[in-house]
Amino acid sequence: MKSWLPILLLLGCCASAGPPEHRSGYHLLGGELRALQDDDFANPGMLWVDRGERLWNAPGGPREQSCRDCHDEPANLRGLTNRLPRFDAEADRLHNLDTLVRDCRQQRQQAEVLPHESEDLLALTTLIAHQSRGLPLEVTVEGPARAAFEQGRASFERRRGQLDLSCADCHQRLEGARLRGETISAGMVNGFPLYRLTWEGLGSRQRMIRWCNEAVRAEPMDPDSRRALALELYLAWRSRGLPLESPAVRR
Amino acid sequence: MSLSARVRIPTEARAGEVVEIRTLVSHPMETGFRVDSFGRRVPRNILTRFSCRYADREIVSMDLRPGIAANPYLAFRFVADVSGAIELRWEGQDGEVLVERGHLEVSAA
């Protein structure tokens, strides 16, 4: 990735530091891309939903069980994705959609692990997320989740990388500014997993975090780590109330 | 992602009616010019041809080029005149082929 530094220095002088706009990245898309997202046929993310449906019905593991054998319709998982990440008090950890699907597949279906960002994992997570389309994001940040939430908030505010920028620098303070042909959004996560034209493919929230970290040349985070999941929890809380759009389309 | 398509093929029309076929196919359309994060060149991997036959006539055919974005979306319209089979066909550079079929029933106008 090329350096954004000169552009950012330029922006720094004139961008206003208003409060975070609570708006989905959808509103920054041009008419054509909005139409693409809204068209359930042409939305390229739907290719993964289709593939997810095939995998949902495919037997796997030693007992040749499919997801359907235990969960029946994918629609039974409506209302799950909009509440993730979620704190699992027993295991003393946060779960996001990826960890839930990977764990269930490994422990209950007893099939081979699905690697992060693999087409199969994305197909299943997009299928599941899609069931909650239209439901408002609402995560629990009180009680046992509080410590992770505070960790996530601190992480969002902390400057990082060679460019020494925090997530908040771009997604709160520079929101609406133009950067290398892109308009910086409020950094909402209600569209994920989503199709980005620059990726020519689908990605999870954690892939987006990695992409932004790379952009400021910061150390990548392990997507299963407490740090990464805590940051995701904070992002989901910032996006509270926004309707889930998965699979959204972004530039 | 493995080659697969979403297609919307009309099943019924009146003679003379303009109907639309919509297609979306999963394919990386790798140009051969990109390098991966290890600096290795990603080999070219593209679909080279799309065609549509309707009632034993080829009504659409096109060559696809590396400049086309991943997961190509193609839609086109034509006039329904006779009942007949519809066959959509994508061909990849290494000879892989994906075919989707439908049938259009045309009634008198």
mmCIF file of C-alpha atoms in Angstrom, chain A:
data_model
loop_
_atom_site.group_PDB
_atom_site.id
_atom_site.type_symbol
_atom_site.label_atom_id
_atom_site.label_comp_id
_atom_site.label_asym_id
_atom_site.label_seq_id
_atom_site.Cartn_x
_atom_site.Cartn_y
_atom_site.Cartn_z
ATOM 1 C CA MET A 1 0.000 0.000 0.000
ATOM 2 C CA LYS A 2 1.275 3.446 -0.877
ATOM 3 C CA SER A 3 1.750 6.072 1.782
ATOM 4 C CA TRP A 4 -1.201 8.135 2.881
ATOM 5 C CA LEU A 5 0.913 10.380 5.036
ATOM 6 C CA PRO A 6 1.113 13.476 2.813
ATOM 7 C CA ILE A 7 -2.588 13.407 2.172
ATOM 8 C CA LEU A 8 -3.342 13.034 5.834
ATOM 9 C CA LEU A 9 -1.143 15.956 6.760
ATOM 10 C CA LEU A 10 -3.051 18.003 4.248
ATOM 11 C CA LEU A 11 -6.376 16.859 5.565
ATOM 12 C CA GLY A 12 -5.357 17.419 9.146
ATOM 13 C CA CYS A 13 -5.450 21.178 8.786
ATOM 14 C CA CYS A 14 -8.965 21.512 7.525
ATOM 15 C CA ALA A 15 -11.078 18.595 8.687
ATOM 16 C CA SER A 16 -13.486 19.432 11.459
ATOM 17 C CA ALA A 17 -13.440 17.385 14.624
ATOM 18 C CA GLY A 18 -17.176 16.875 15.070
ATOM 19 C CA PRO A 19 -18.881 14.081 16.978
ATOM 20 C CA PRO A 20 -19.093 10.684 15.265
ATOM 21 C CA GLU A 21 -21.780 10.494 12.626
ATOM 22 C CA HIS A 22 -23.891 7.468 13.277
ATOM 23 C CA ARG A 23 -24.234 6.533 9.654
ATOM 24 C CA SER A 24 -23.800 3.347 7.728
ATOM 25 C CA GLY A 25 -21.092 3.328 5.039
ATOM 26 C CA TYR A 26 -23.999 2.669 2.679
ATOM 27 C CA HIS A 27 -24.739 6.390 2.610
ATOM 28 C CA LEU A 28 -21.331 7.159 1.129
ATOM 29 C CA LEU A 29 -21.869 4.874 -1.838
ATOM 30 C CA GLY A 30 -22.837 6.320 -5.176
ATOM 31 C CA GLY A 31 -26.258 5.472 -6.567
ATOM 32 C CA GLU A 32 -24.899 2.639 -8.670
ATOM 33 C CA LEU A 33 -23.260 0.836 -5.784
ATOM 34 C CA ARG A 34 -26.296 1.291 -3.578
ATOM 35 C CA ALA A 35 -28.408 -0.229 -6.313
ATOM 36 C CA LEU A 36 -25.947 -3.112 -6.544
ATOM 37 C CA GLN A 37 -26.167 -3.784 -2.809
ATOM 38 C CA ASP A 38 -29.963 -3.583 -2.881
ATOM 39 C CA ASP A 39 -30.300 -5.948 -5.835
ATOM 40 C CA ASP A 40 -30.452 -9.426 -4.341
ATOM 41 C CA PHE A 41 -29.658 -10.926 -7.693
ATOM 42 C CA ALA A 42 -26.684 -8.838 -8.814
ATOM 43 C CA ASN A 43 -25.124 -8.209 -5.380
ATOM 44 C CA PRO A 44 -21.914 -10.244 -5.728
ATOM 45 C CA GLY A 45 -21.989 -11.089 -2.019
ATOM 46 C CA MET A 46 -24.987 -13.286 -2.765
ATOM 47 C CA LEU A 47 -22.637 -15.725 -4.512
ATOM 48 C CA TRP A 48 -21.292 -16.511 -1.034
ATOM 49 C CA VAL A 49 -24.788 -16.835 0.393
ATOM 50 C CA ASP A 50 -25.561 -19.396 -2.317
ATOM 51 C CA ARG A 51 -22.393 -21.265 -1.585
ATOM 52 C CA GLY A 52 -23.166 -21.089 2.132
ATOM 53 C CA GLU A 53 -26.506 -22.765 1.489
ATOM 54 C CA ARG A 54 -24.806 -25.629 -0.303
ATOM 55 C CA LEU A 55 -22.310 -26.055 2.531
ATOM 56 C CA TRP A 56 -25.098 -25.852 5.119
ATOM 57 C CA ASN A 57 -26.608 -28.996 3.600
ATOM 58 C CA ALA A 58 -23.335 -30.835 3.003
ATOM 59 C CA PRO A 59 -22.584 -33.718 5.378
ATOM 60 C CA GLY A 60 -19.226 -33.592 7.139
ATOM 61 C CA GLY A 61 -17.244 -35.053 10.026
ATOM 62 C CA PRO A 62 -17.149 -38.704 11.165
ATOM 63 C CA ARG A 63 -20.946 -38.901 11.581
ATOM 64 C CA GLU A 64 -21.604 -37.323 8.201
ATOM 65 C CA GLN A 65 -23.755 -34.610 9.770
ATOM 66 C CA SER A 66 -24.632 -31.366 8.053
ATOM 67 C CA CYS A 67 -25.331 -28.049 9.728
ATOM 68 C CA ARG A 68 -28.953 -28.622 8.730
ATOM 69 C CA ASP A 69 -29.128 -31.936 10.582
ATOM 70 C CA CYS A 70 -28.655 -30.099 13.873
ATOM 71 C CA HIS A 71 -29.802 -26.533 13.149
ATOM 72 C CA ASP A 72 -32.524 -27.130 10.555
ATOM 73 C CA GLU A 73 -33.137 -23.894 8.583
ATOM 74 C CA PRO A 74 -30.424 -21.198 8.546
ATOM 75 C CA ALA A 75 -33.276 -18.806 9.408
ATOM 76 C CA ASN A 76 -33.196 -20.279 12.923
ATOM 77 C CA LEU A 77 -30.050 -18.216 13.426
ATOM 78 C CA ARG A 78 -31.842 -14.937 12.713
ATOM 79 C CA GLY A 79 -31.097 -12.547 15.540
ATOM 80 C CA LEU A 80 -27.645 -13.964 16.234
ATOM 81 C CA THR A 81 -25.240 -11.917 14.113
ATOM 82 C CA ASN A 82 -26.627 -8.518 15.093
ATOM 83 C CA ARG A 83 -25.809 -9.345 18.742
ATOM 84 C CA LEU A 84 -22.180 -10.346 18.151
ATOM 85 C CA PRO A 85 -19.553 -10.246 19.531
ATOM 86 C CA ARG A 86 -21.017 -11.701 22.717
ATOM 87 C CA PHE A 87 -19.327 -12.495 25.985
ATOM 88 C CA ASP A 88 -19.332 -16.145 26.973
ATOM 89 C CA ALA A 89 -18.997 -15.990 30.762
ATOM 90 C CA GLU A 90 -18.300 -19.700 31.132
ATOM 91 C CA ALA A 91 -15.375 -19.662 28.744
ATOM 92 C CA ASP A 92 -14.407 -16.159 29.915
ATOM 93 C CA ARG A 93 -14.032 -14.925 26.365
ATOM 94 C CA LEU A 94 -15.735 -13.051 23.555
ATOM 95 C CA HIS A 95 -17.159 -14.881 20.567
ATOM 96 C CA ASN A 96 -17.746 -13.394 17.164
ATOM 97 C CA LEU A 97 -19.430 -15.046 14.201
ATOM 98 C CA ASP A 98 -16.194 -16.578 12.962
ATOM 99 C CA THR A 99 -15.248 -18.160 16.277
ATOM 100 C CA LEU A 100 -18.775 -19.568 16.758
ATOM 101 C CA VAL A 101 -18.866 -21.155 13.323
ATOM 102 C CA ARG A 102 -15.310 -22.436 13.462
ATOM 103 C CA ASP A 103 -15.804 -23.876 16.960
ATOM 104 C CA CYS A 104 -19.102 -25.532 16.128
ATOM 105 C CA ARG A 105 -17.710 -27.044 13.003
ATOM 106 C CA GLN A 106 -14.667 -28.349 14.803
ATOM 107 C CA GLN A 107 -16.227 -29.472 18.083
ATOM 108 C CA ARG A 108 -19.742 -30.583 17.184
ATOM 109 C CA GLN A 109 -19.575 -31.460 13.512
ATOM 110 C CA GLN A 110 -15.999 -32.626 14.089
ATOM 111 C CA ALA A 111 -14.952 -31.632 10.611
ATOM 112 C CA GLU A 112 -11.703 -29.950 9.595
ATOM 113 C CA VAL A 113 -11.124 -26.370 10.782
ATOM 114 C CA LEU A 114 -12.110 -23.633 8.374
ATOM 115 C CA PRO A 115 -9.244 -21.149 8.009
ATOM 116 C CA HIS A 116 -9.924 -17.459 8.614
ATOM 117 C CA GLU A 117 -11.163 -15.628 5.525
ATOM 118 C CA SER A 118 -11.389 -18.890 3.583
ATOM 119 C CA GLU A 119 -14.154 -18.987 0.997
ATOM 120 C CA ASP A 120 -15.969 -21.740 2.920
ATOM 121 C CA LEU A 121 -15.926 -19.896 6.233
ATOM 122 C CA LEU A 122 -17.060 -16.674 4.550
ATOM 123 C CA ALA A 123 -19.822 -18.544 2.752
ATOM 124 C CA LEU A 124 -21.200 -19.922 6.038
ATOM 125 C CA THR A 125 -20.804 -16.692 7.996
ATOM 126 C CA THR A 126 -22.379 -14.627 5.214
ATOM 127 C CA LEU A 127 -25.293 -17.037 4.980
ATOM 128 C CA ILE A 128 -25.816 -16.749 8.755
ATOM 129 C CA ALA A 129 -25.340 -12.963 8.871
ATOM 130 C CA HIS A 130 -27.742 -12.533 5.957
ATOM 131 C CA GLN A 131 -30.513 -14.124 8.062
ATOM 132 C CA SER A 132 -30.364 -11.088 10.362
ATOM 133 C CA ARG A 133 -30.541 -8.522 7.596
ATOM 134 C CA GLY A 134 -32.541 -5.492 8.711
ATOM 135 C CA LEU A 135 -32.196 -6.206 12.434
ATOM 136 C CA PRO A 136 -30.519 -3.467 14.484
ATOM 137 C CA LEU A 137 -27.064 -4.081 15.897
ATOM 138 C CA GLU A 138 -27.280 -4.431 19.648
ATOM 139 C CA VAL A 139 -24.418 -5.847 21.658
ATOM 140 C CA THR A 140 -24.181 -6.238 25.407
ATOM 141 C CA VAL A 141 -21.337 -4.234 26.879
ATOM 142 C CA GLU A 142 -22.332 -4.388 30.535
ATOM 143 C CA GLY A 143 -21.591 -6.979 33.199
ATOM 144 C CA PRO A 144 -18.879 -9.456 32.294
ATOM 145 C CA ALA A 145 -18.408 -7.814 28.867
ATOM 146 C CA ARG A 146 -17.509 -4.449 30.393
ATOM 147 C CA ALA A 147 -13.770 -5.013 30.703
ATOM 148 C CA ALA A 148 -13.482 -6.153 27.082
ATOM 149 C CA PHE A 149 -15.546 -3.184 25.983
ATOM 150 C CA GLU A 150 -13.229 -0.744 27.752
ATOM 151 C CA GLN A 151 -10.236 -2.517 26.262
ATOM 152 C CA GLY A 152 -11.810 -2.150 22.820
ATOM 153 C CA ARG A 153 -12.524 1.520 23.312
ATOM 154 C CA ALA A 154 -8.930 2.171 24.411
ATOM 155 C CA SER A 155 -7.682 0.242 21.404
ATOM 156 C CA PHE A 156 -9.845 2.362 19.080
ATOM 157 C CA GLU A 157 -8.374 5.535 20.527
ATOM 158 C CA ARG A 158 -4.742 4.378 20.657
ATOM 159 C CA ARG A 159 -2.390 5.649 17.986
ATOM 160 C CA ARG A 160 -0.562 2.951 16.141
ATOM 161 C CA GLY A 161 1.743 2.111 13.269
ATOM 162 C CA GLN A 162 4.376 4.108 11.460
ATOM 163 C CA LEU A 163 1.768 6.725 10.612
ATOM 164 C CA ASP A 164 0.910 7.014 14.300
ATOM 165 C CA LEU A 165 -2.830 7.217 13.725
ATOM 166 C CA SER A 166 -5.685 5.789 15.764
ATOM 167 C CA CYS A 167 -8.876 4.330 14.371
ATOM 168 C CA ALA A 168 -10.622 7.370 15.878
ATOM 169 C CA ASP A 169 -8.318 9.763 14.016
ATOM 170 C CA CYS A 170 -9.740 8.573 10.725
ATOM 171 C CA HIS A 171 -13.214 7.290 11.531
ATOM 172 C CA GLN A 172 -14.233 9.969 14.005
ATOM 173 C CA ARG A 173 -12.123 13.050 13.379
ATOM 174 C CA LEU A 174 -11.585 12.719 9.620
ATOM 175 C CA GLU A 175 -14.955 11.213 8.854
ATOM 176 C CA GLY A 176 -16.233 12.510 5.532
ATOM 177 C CA ALA A 177 -12.731 13.503 4.337
ATOM 178 C CA ARG A 178 -11.397 12.084 1.074
ATOM 179 C CA LEU A 179 -8.431 9.759 1.128
ATOM 180 C CA ARG A 180 -6.949 8.263 -2.044
ATOM 181 C CA GLY A 181 -10.244 8.416 -3.836
ATOM 182 C CA GLU A 182 -12.197 6.997 -0.894
ATOM 183 C CA THR A 183 -14.399 8.902 1.492
ATOM 184 C CA ILE A 184 -13.638 7.937 5.064
ATOM 185 C CA SER A 185 -16.761 6.583 6.708
ATOM 186 C CA ALA A 186 -17.669 6.442 10.374
ATOM 187 C CA GLY A 187 -16.187 2.919 10.468
ATOM 188 C CA MET A 188 -19.453 1.102 11.104
ATOM 189 C CA VAL A 189 -19.580 -2.699 11.034
ATOM 190 C CA ASN A 190 -23.223 -3.321 10.162
ATOM 191 C CA GLY A 191 -22.397 -4.475 6.619
ATOM 192 C CA PHE A 192 -20.102 -7.419 7.373
ATOM 193 C CA PRO A 193 -19.262 -9.873 5.967
ATOM 194 C CA LEU A 194 -19.252 -7.573 2.949
ATOM 195 C CA TYR A 195 -18.068 -7.351 -0.631
ATOM 196 C CA ARG A 196 -15.402 -4.733 -1.290
ATOM 197 C CA LEU A 197 -14.595 -3.838 -4.849
ATOM 198 C CA THR A 198 -10.955 -3.220 -3.902
ATOM 199 C CA TRP A 199 -10.759 -6.790 -2.567
ATOM 200 C CA GLU A 200 -12.796 -8.153 -5.451
ATOM 201 C CA GLY A 201 -14.198 -10.403 -2.815
ATOM 202 C CA LEU A 202 -15.723 -10.812 0.591
ATOM 203 C CA GLY A 203 -14.232 -10.052 3.961
ATOM 204 C CA SER A 204 -15.096 -10.215 7.642
ATOM 205 C CA ARG A 205 -14.883 -7.391 10.180
ATOM 206 C CA GLN A 206 -11.497 -8.743 11.192
ATOM 207 C CA ARG A 207 -10.241 -8.533 7.625
ATOM 208 C CA MET A 208 -11.258 -4.874 7.575
ATOM 209 C CA ILE A 209 -9.430 -4.232 10.846
ATOM 210 C CA ARG A 210 -6.344 -5.881 9.369
ATOM 211 C CA TRP A 211 -6.645 -3.784 6.213
ATOM 212 C CA CYS A 212 -6.847 -0.533 8.193
ATOM 213 C CA ASN A 213 -3.952 -1.604 10.402
ATOM 214 C CA GLU A 214 -1.874 -2.284 7.303
ATOM 215 C CA ALA A 215 -2.818 1.117 5.957
ATOM 216 C CA VAL A 216 -1.150 2.821 8.923
ATOM 217 C CA ARG A 217 1.624 0.199 8.866
ATOM 218 C CA ALA A 218 0.819 -1.198 12.289
ATOM 219 C CA GLU A 219 1.431 -4.700 13.602
ATOM 220 C CA PRO A 220 -1.350 -7.054 12.510
ATOM 221 C CA MET A 221 -3.588 -8.513 15.230
ATOM 222 C CA ASP A 222 -4.379 -12.185 15.536
ATOM 223 C CA PRO A 223 -8.116 -12.268 14.647
ATOM 224 C CA ASP A 224 -8.868 -14.677 17.522
ATOM 225 C CA SER A 225 -7.024 -12.646 20.152
ATOM 226 C CA ARG A 226 -8.758 -10.893 23.060
ATOM 227 C CA ARG A 227 -7.500 -7.595 21.689
ATOM 228 C CA ALA A 228 -8.995 -8.099 18.273
ATOM 229 C CA LEU A 229 -12.331 -9.341 19.611
ATOM 230 C CA ALA A 230 -12.506 -6.499 22.134
ATOM 231 C CA LEU A 231 -11.965 -3.980 19.337
ATOM 232 C CA GLU A 232 -14.690 -5.663 17.314
ATOM 233 C CA LEU A 233 -17.051 -5.415 20.300
ATOM 234 C CA TYR A 234 -16.396 -1.694 20.519
ATOM 235 C CA LEU A 235 -16.986 -1.277 16.763
ATOM 236 C CA ALA A 236 -20.289 -3.141 17.046
ATOM 237 C CA TRP A 237 -21.314 -0.918 19.959
ATOM 238 C CA ARG A 238 -20.460 2.206 17.929
ATOM 239 C CA SER A 239 -22.715 0.799 15.185
ATOM 240 C CA ARG A 240 -25.596 0.110 17.575
ATOM 241 C CA GLY A 241 -29.041 0.637 16.149
ATOM 242 C CA LEU A 242 -27.929 0.415 12.517
ATOM 243 C CA PRO A 243 -29.648 -2.303 10.503
ATOM 244 C CA LEU A 244 -27.516 -5.262 9.523
ATOM 245 C CA GLU A 245 -26.842 -5.155 5.760
ATOM 246 C CA SER A 246 -24.797 -8.270 5.077
ATOM 247 C CA PRO A 247 -23.710 -8.865 2.411
ATOM 248 C CA ALA A 248 -23.170 -5.131 1.964
ATOM 249 C CA VAL A 249 -21.191 -3.704 -0.962
ATOM 250 C CA ARG A 250 -18.422 -1.165 -0.409
ATOM 251 C CA ARG A 251 -15.744 0.431 -2.540
#
